[in-house]
Short mmCIF file of C-alpha atoms in Angstrom, two decimals:
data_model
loop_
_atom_site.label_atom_id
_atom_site.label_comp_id
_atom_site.label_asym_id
_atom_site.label_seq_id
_atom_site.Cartn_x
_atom_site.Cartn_y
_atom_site.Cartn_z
CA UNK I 1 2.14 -33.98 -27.52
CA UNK I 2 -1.17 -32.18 -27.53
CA UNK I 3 -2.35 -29.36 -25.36
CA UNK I 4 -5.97 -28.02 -25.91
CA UNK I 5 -6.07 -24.46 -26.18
CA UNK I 6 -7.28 -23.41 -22.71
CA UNK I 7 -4.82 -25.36 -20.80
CA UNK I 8 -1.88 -23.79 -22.57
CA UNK I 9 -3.05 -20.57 -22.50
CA UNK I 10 -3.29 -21.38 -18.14
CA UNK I 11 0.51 -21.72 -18.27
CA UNK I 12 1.74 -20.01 -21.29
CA UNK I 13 0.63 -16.87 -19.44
CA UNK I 14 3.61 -17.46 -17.11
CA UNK I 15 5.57 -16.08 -20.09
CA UNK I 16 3.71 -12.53 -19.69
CA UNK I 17 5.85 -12.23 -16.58
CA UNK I 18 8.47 -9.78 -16.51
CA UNK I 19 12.22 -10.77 -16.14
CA UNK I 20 12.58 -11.44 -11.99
CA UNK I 21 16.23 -11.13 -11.79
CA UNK I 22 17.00 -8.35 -8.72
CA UNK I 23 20.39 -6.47 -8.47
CA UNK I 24 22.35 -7.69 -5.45
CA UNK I 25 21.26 -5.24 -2.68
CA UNK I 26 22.96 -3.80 0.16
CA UNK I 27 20.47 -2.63 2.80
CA UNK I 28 18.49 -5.18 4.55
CA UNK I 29 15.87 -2.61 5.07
CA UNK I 30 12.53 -2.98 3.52
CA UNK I 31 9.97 0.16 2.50
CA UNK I 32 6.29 -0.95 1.38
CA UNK I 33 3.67 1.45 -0.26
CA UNK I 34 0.41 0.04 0.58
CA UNK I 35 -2.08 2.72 -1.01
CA UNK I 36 -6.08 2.47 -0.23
CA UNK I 37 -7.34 4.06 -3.58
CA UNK I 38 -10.97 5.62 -3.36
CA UNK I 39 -10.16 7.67 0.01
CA UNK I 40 -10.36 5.68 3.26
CA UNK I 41 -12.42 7.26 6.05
CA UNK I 42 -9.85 7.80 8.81
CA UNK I 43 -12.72 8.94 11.51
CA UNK I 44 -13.73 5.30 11.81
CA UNK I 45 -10.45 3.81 11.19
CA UNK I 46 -8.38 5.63 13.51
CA UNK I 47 -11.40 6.64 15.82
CA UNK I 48 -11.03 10.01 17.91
CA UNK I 49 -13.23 8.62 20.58
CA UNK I 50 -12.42 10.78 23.29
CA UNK I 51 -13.73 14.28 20.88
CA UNK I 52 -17.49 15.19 21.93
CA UNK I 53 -18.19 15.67 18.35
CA UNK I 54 -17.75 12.55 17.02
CA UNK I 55 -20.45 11.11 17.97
CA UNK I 56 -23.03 13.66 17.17
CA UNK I 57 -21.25 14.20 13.65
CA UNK I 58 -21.14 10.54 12.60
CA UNK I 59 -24.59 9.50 14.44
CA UNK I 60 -25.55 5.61 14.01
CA UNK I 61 -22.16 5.74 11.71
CA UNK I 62 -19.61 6.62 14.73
CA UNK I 63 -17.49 3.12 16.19
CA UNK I 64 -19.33 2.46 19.78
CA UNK I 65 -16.40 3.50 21.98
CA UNK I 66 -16.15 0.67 24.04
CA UNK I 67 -15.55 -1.69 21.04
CA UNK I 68 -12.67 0.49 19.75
CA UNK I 69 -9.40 -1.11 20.67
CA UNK I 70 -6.98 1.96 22.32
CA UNK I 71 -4.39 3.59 21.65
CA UNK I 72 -4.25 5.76 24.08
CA UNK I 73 -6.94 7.98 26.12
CA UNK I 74 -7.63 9.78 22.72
CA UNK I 75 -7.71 7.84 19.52
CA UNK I 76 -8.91 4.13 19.33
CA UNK I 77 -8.38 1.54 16.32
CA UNK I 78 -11.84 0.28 14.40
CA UNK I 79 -12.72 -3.23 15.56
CA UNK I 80 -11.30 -5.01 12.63
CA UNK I 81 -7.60 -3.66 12.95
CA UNK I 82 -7.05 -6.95 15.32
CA UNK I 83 -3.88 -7.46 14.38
CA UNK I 84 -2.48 -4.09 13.43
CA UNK I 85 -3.38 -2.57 17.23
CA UNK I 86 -1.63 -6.20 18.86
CA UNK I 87 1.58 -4.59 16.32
CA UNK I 88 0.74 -1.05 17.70
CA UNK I 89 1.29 -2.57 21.43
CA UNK I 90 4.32 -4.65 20.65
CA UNK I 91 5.90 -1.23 19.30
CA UNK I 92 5.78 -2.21 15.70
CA UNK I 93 2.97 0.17 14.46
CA UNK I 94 2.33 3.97 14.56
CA UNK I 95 -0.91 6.08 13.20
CA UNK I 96 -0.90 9.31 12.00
CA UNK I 97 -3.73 11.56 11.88
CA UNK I 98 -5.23 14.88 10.41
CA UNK I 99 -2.82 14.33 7.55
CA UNK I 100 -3.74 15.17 4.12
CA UNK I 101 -1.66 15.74 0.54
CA UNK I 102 -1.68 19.45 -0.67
CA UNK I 103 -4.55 18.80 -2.94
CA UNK I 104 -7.87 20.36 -1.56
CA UNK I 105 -10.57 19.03 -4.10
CA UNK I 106 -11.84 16.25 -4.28
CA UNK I 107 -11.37 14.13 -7.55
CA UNK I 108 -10.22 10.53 -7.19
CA UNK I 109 -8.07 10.91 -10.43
CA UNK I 110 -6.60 14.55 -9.09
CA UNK I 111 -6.00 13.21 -6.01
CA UNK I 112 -4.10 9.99 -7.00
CA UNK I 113 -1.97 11.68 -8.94
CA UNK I 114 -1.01 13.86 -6.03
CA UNK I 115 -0.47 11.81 -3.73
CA UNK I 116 1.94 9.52 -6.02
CA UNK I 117 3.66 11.73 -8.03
CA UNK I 118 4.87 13.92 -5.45
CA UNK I 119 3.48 17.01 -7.00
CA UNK I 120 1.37 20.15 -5.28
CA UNK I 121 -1.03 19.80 -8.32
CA UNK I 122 -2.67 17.29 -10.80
CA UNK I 123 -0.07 16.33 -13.49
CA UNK I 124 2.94 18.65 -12.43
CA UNK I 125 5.35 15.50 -12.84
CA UNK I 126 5.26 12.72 -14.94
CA UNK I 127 6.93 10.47 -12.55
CA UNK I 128 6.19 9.39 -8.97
CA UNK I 129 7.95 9.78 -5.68
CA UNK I 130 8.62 6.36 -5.08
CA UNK I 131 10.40 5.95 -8.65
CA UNK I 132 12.62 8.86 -7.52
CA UNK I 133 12.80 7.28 -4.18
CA UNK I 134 14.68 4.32 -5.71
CA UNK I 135 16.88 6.57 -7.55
CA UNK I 136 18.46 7.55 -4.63
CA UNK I 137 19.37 4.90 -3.03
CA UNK I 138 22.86 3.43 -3.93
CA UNK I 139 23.11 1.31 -7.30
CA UNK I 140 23.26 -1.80 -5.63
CA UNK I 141 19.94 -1.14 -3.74
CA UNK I 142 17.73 -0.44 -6.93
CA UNK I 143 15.31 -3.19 -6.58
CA UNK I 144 11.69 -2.35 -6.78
CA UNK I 145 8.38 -4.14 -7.96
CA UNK I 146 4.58 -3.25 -7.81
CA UNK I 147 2.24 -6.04 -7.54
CA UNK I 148 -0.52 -4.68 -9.86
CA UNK I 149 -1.28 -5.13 -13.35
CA UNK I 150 0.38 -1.73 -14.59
CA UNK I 151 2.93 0.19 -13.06
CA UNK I 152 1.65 2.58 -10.72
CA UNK I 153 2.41 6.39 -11.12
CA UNK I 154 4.26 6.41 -7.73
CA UNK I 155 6.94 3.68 -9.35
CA UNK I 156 6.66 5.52 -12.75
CA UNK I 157 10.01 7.35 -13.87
CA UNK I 158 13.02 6.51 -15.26
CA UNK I 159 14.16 3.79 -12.64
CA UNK I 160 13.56 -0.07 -14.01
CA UNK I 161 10.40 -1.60 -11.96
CA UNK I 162 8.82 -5.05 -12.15
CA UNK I 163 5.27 -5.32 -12.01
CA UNK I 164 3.76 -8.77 -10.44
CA UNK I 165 0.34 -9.45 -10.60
CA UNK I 166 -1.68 -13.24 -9.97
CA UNK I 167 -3.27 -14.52 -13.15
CA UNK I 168 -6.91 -15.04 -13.37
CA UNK I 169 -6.43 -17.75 -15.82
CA UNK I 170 -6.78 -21.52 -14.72
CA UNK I 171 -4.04 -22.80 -12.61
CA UNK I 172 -1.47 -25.25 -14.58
CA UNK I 173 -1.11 -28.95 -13.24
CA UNK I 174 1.96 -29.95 -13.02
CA UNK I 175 1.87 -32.54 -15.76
CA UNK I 176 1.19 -29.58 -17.98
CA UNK I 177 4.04 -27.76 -16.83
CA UNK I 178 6.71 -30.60 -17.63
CA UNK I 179 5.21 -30.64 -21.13
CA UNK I 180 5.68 -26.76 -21.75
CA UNK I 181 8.97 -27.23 -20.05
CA UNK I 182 10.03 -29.81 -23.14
CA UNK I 183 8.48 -27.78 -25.35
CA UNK I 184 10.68 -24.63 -24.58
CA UNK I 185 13.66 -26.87 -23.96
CA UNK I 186 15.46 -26.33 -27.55
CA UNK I 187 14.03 -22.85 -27.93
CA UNK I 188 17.43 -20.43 -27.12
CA UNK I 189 14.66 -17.07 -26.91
CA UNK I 190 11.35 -19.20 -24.79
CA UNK I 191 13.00 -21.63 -22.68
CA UNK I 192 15.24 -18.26 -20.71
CA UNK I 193 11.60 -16.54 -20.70
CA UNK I 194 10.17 -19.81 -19.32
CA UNK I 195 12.48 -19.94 -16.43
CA UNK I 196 12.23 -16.39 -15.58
CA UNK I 197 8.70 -16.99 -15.24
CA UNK I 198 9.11 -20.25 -13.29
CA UNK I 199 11.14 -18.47 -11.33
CA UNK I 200 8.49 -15.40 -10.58
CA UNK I 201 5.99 -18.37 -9.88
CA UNK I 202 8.09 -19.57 -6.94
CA UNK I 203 8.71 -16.40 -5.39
CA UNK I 204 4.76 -15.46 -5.34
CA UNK I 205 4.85 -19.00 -3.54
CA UNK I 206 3.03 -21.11 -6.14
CA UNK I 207 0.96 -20.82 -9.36
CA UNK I 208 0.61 -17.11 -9.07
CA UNK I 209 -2.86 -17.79 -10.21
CA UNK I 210 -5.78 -16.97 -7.95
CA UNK I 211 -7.13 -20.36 -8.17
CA UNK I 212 -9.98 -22.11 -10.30
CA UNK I 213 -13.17 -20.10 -10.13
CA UNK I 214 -11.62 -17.27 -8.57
CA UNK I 215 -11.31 -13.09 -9.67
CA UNK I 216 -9.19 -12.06 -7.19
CA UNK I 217 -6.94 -13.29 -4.46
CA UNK I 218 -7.68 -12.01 -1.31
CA UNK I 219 -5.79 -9.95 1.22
CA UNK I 220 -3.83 -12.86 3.12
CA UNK I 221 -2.82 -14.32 0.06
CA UNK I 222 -1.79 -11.01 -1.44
CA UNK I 223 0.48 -10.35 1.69
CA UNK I 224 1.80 -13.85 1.16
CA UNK I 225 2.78 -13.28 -1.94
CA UNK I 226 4.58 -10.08 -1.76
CA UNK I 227 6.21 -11.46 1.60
CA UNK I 228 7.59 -14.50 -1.26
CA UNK I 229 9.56 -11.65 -3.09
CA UNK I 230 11.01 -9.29 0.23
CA UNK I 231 12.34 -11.55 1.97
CA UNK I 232 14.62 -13.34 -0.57
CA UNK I 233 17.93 -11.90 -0.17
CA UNK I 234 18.39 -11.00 -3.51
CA UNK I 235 14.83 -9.64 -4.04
CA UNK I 236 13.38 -6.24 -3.97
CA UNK I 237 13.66 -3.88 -1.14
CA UNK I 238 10.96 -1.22 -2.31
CA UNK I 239 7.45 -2.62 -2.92
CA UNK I 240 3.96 -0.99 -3.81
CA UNK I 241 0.55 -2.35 -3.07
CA UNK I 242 -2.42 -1.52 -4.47
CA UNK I 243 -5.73 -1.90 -2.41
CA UNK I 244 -9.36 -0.91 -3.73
CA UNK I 245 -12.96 -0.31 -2.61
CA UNK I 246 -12.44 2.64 0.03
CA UNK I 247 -15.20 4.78 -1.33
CA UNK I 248 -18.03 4.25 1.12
CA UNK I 249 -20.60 6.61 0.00
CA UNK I 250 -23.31 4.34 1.06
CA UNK I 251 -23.39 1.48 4.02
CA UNK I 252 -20.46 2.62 5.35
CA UNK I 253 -20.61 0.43 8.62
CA UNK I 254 -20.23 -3.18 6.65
CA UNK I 255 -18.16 -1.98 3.87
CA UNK I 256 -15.70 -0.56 5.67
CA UNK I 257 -15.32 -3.17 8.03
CA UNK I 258 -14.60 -5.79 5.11
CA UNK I 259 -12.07 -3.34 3.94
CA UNK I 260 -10.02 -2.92 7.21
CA UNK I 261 -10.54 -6.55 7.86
CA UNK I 262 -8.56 -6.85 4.71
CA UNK I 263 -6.07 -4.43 5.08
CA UNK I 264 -5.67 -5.97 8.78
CA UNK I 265 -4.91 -9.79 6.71
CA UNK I 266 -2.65 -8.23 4.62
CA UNK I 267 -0.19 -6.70 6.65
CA UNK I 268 0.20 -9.53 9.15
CA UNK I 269 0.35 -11.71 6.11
CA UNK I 270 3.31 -9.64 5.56
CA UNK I 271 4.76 -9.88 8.67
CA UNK I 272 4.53 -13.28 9.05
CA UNK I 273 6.05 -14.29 5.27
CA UNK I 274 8.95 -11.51 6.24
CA UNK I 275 9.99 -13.77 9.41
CA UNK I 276 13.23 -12.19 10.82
CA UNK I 277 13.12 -9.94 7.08
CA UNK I 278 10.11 -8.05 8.92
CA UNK I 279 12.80 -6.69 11.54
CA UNK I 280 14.09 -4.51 9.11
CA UNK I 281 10.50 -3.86 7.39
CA UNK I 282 8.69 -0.35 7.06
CA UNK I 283 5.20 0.04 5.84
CA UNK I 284 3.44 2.93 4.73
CA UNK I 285 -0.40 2.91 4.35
CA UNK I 286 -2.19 6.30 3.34
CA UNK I 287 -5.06 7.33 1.13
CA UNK I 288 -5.64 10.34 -1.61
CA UNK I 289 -7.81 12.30 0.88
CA UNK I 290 -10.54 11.46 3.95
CA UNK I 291 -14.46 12.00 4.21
CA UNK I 292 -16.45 14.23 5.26
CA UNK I 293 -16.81 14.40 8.96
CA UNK I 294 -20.48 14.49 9.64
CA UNK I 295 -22.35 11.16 7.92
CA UNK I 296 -24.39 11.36 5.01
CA UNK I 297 -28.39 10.54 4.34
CA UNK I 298 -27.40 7.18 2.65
CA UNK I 299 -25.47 5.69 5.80
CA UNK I 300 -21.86 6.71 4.10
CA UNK I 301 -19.69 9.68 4.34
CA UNK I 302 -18.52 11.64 0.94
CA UNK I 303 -15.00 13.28 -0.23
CA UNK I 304 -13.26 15.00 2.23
CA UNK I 305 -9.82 16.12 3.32
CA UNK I 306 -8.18 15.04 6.55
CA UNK I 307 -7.27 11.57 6.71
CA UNK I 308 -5.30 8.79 8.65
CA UNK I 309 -1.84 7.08 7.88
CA UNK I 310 0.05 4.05 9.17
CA UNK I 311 3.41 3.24 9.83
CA UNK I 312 3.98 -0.99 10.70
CA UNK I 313 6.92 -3.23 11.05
CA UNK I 314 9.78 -4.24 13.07
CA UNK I 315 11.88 -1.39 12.59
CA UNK I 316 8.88 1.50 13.02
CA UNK I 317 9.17 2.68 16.48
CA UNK I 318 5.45 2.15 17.37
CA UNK I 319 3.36 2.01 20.27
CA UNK I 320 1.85 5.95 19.87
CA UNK I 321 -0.49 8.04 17.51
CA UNK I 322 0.93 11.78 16.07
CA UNK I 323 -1.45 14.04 15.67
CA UNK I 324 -1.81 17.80 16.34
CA UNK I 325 -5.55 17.31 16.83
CA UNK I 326 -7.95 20.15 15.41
CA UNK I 327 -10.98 18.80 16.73
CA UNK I 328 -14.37 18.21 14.92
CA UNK I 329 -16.54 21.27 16.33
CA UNK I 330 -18.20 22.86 14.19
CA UNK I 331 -15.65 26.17 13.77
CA UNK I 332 -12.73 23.89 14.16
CA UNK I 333 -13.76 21.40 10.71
CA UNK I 334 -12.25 22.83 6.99
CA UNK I 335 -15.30 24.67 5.62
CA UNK I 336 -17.70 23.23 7.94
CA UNK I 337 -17.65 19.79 6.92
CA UNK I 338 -14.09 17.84 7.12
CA UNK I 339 -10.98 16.99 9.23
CA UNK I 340 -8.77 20.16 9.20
CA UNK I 341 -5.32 18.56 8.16
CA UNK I 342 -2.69 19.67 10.05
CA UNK I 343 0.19 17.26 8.88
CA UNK I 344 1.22 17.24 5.45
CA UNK I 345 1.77 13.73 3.75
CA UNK I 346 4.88 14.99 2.09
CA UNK I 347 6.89 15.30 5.30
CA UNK I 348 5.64 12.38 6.48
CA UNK I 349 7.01 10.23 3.27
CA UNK I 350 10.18 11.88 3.39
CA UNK I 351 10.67 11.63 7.21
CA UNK I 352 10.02 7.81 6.62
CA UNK I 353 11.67 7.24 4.01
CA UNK I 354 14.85 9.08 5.26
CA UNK I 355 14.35 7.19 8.49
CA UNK I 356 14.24 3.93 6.83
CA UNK I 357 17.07 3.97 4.29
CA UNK I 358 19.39 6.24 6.33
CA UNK I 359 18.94 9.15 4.06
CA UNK I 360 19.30 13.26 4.43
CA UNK I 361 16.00 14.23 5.39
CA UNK I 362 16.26 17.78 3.48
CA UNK I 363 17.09 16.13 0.17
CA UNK I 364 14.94 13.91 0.19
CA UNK I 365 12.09 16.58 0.45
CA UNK I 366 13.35 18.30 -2.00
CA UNK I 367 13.35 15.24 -4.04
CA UNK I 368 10.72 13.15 -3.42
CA UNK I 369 8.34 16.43 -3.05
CA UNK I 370 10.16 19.22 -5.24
CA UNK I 371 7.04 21.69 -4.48
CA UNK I 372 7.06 21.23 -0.97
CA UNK I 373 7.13 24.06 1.60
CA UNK I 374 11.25 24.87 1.96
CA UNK I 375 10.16 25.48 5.88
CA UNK I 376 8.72 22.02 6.26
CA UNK I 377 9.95 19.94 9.71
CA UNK I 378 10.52 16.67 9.55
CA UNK I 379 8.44 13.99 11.99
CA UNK I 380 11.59 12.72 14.39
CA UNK I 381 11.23 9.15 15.82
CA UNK I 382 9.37 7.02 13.07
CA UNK I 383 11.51 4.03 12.32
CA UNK I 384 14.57 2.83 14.13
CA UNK I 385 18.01 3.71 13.60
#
């Protein structure tokens, strides 16, 4: 039996996987992390049609009103969120707006680490909120994976996480895979790492490879694949996404429509894997900070503050936007220039998260965000009992 060298390495990298076997879990409830790393623009995502300012602050930049698809008399969702505003009308998704971490610079890295960590500064903890998150929840419930490449610092801590990410490597035939099978067959240590990883290949709902030719799997298929590991019984009920290319310095307009067009495929690939699973399904979307209010000379909008969040699923009680608006005159913007947050992210986690998993709302402030403001209120009304 002879295997040339790139075929084998095509399937041998199934045994990179990490061991899929989930504790039995409890809850039938769901919580998903999707993060947007590079700060999404929330002015054109969730669009604040109705302000007079818009319009003149984001010039050939601002979303043509009567494209936007409403919300309500205020706030209107970009073109692109198709299938996120027909979840906002079945009750299923909520947006929040004007939120924004404590952090008030405006340094990808910095910010990241804020927002995932749980922290009031860069590098205060060492693990993430999400990691702590799991650590609450009863033993039987401790099932959580990231589908990146490296653990992210919201799953870091002391709380066991798998990590699933699609190789880039040629897809094995299935000839192959019957030969590596016999291979491993009389090997005690490879053939139990073999079937791990054959099992991990099923769940992702194939190969786990992006396909010949291909860098990266897109959106749908990404959704797909995490819906292959949520809704088994036995898999994992807290998830992390990562999602890239939010930092639209320069032609904005397209760029950001590819991205939300994305983000859009994603989540109703979600929903639609989930089946009945997405009942009991809460997703979180937010970003490390917002951009600037008024557009830029190159057709893009830089670092800024304010931003926009998401809550979808079947048990988010949707169908409204929370915001205490601050408006985008010019007195009423954070030193002339951005969204004034008035929500913190940190309550908004924790109200979701306690929401979702049945959890006391004031511990799991204090644990999830140990530096947050003892006088912080919680957001009433996100997911369903």
């Amino acid at each position: 039996m002879t295997l040339d060298r790139r075929r084998f390495m095509g399937a041998a990298a199934l045994l990179a996987t990490p061991h899929m076997a989930f504790a039995k879990v409890a809850t039938a409830r769901r919580f998903v992390f999707v993060v947007q790393r590079g700060a999404a623009d929330g002015l054109n995502t969730v669009v604040p049609y109705a302000d007079p300012a818009y319009a003149e602050l984001r010039g050939a930049l601002a979303i043509d009103p009567a494209s936007t698809l409403r919300l309500d008399g205020s706030f209107g969702l970009h073109p692109a969120l198709v299938q996120l505003h027909q979840m906002h009308t079945a009750g299923q998704a909520r947006f929040i707006h004007a939120v924004a971490s404590p952090y008030r610079e405006r340094s990808h890295f910095d910010a990241q680490n804020v927002l995932e960590s749980g922290a009031s500064a860069p590098y205060q903890l060492k693990d993430g909120w999400l990691n702590r998150l799991v650590r609450m929840l009863p033993a039987d419930d401790k099932a959580a994976i990231s589908f990146a490449s490296a653990v992210p610092m919201a799953l870091r801590g002391s709380a066991p996480v798998v990590t699933y990410a699609p190789s880039n490597l040629p897809e094995a035939d299935d000839d192959l895979m019957q030969r590596v099978e016999q291979l491993y067959a009389r090997d005690a240590q490879l053939h139990g790492l073999w079937s791990s990883a054959l099992d991990a290949r099923g769940m992702a709902g194939g190969s786990g490879s992006a396909g010949r030719g291909e860098r990266r799997q897109d959106s749908a298929a990404l959704g797909r694949m995490a819906a292959g590991f949520l809704a088994r019984p036995d898999g994992p009920r807290i998830a992390m996404i990562e999602t890239t290319g939010w930092d639209t310095h320069s032609a904005q307009n397209a760029r950001l429509a590819t991205q939300l067009r994305g983000l859009d495929a994603l989540i109703a690939a979600l929903r639609d894997g989930l089946g009945p699973v997405w009942a009991d399904t809460v997703v979180l979307v937010a970003t490390e900070f917002g951009r600037t209010a008024r557009a830029n000379g190159t057709g893009g909008t830089d670092h800024g503050t304010g931003a926009a969040a998401m809550l979808a699923g079947g048990a988010v009680l949707g169908g409204a936007v929370v915001s205490d608006w601050p408006g985008l005159a010019p007195g009423q913007l954070l030193e002339g220039r951005d969204l004034k947050p008035t929500l913190g992210l940190d309550v908004l986690v924790a109200s979701a998260c306690a929401q979702t998993f049945g959890l006391d709302l004031g511990l799991t402030l204090r644990t999830l965000f140990p530096f947050a403001s003892a006088s912080a209120s919680a957001l009433p009304g996100l997911v369903r009992a």
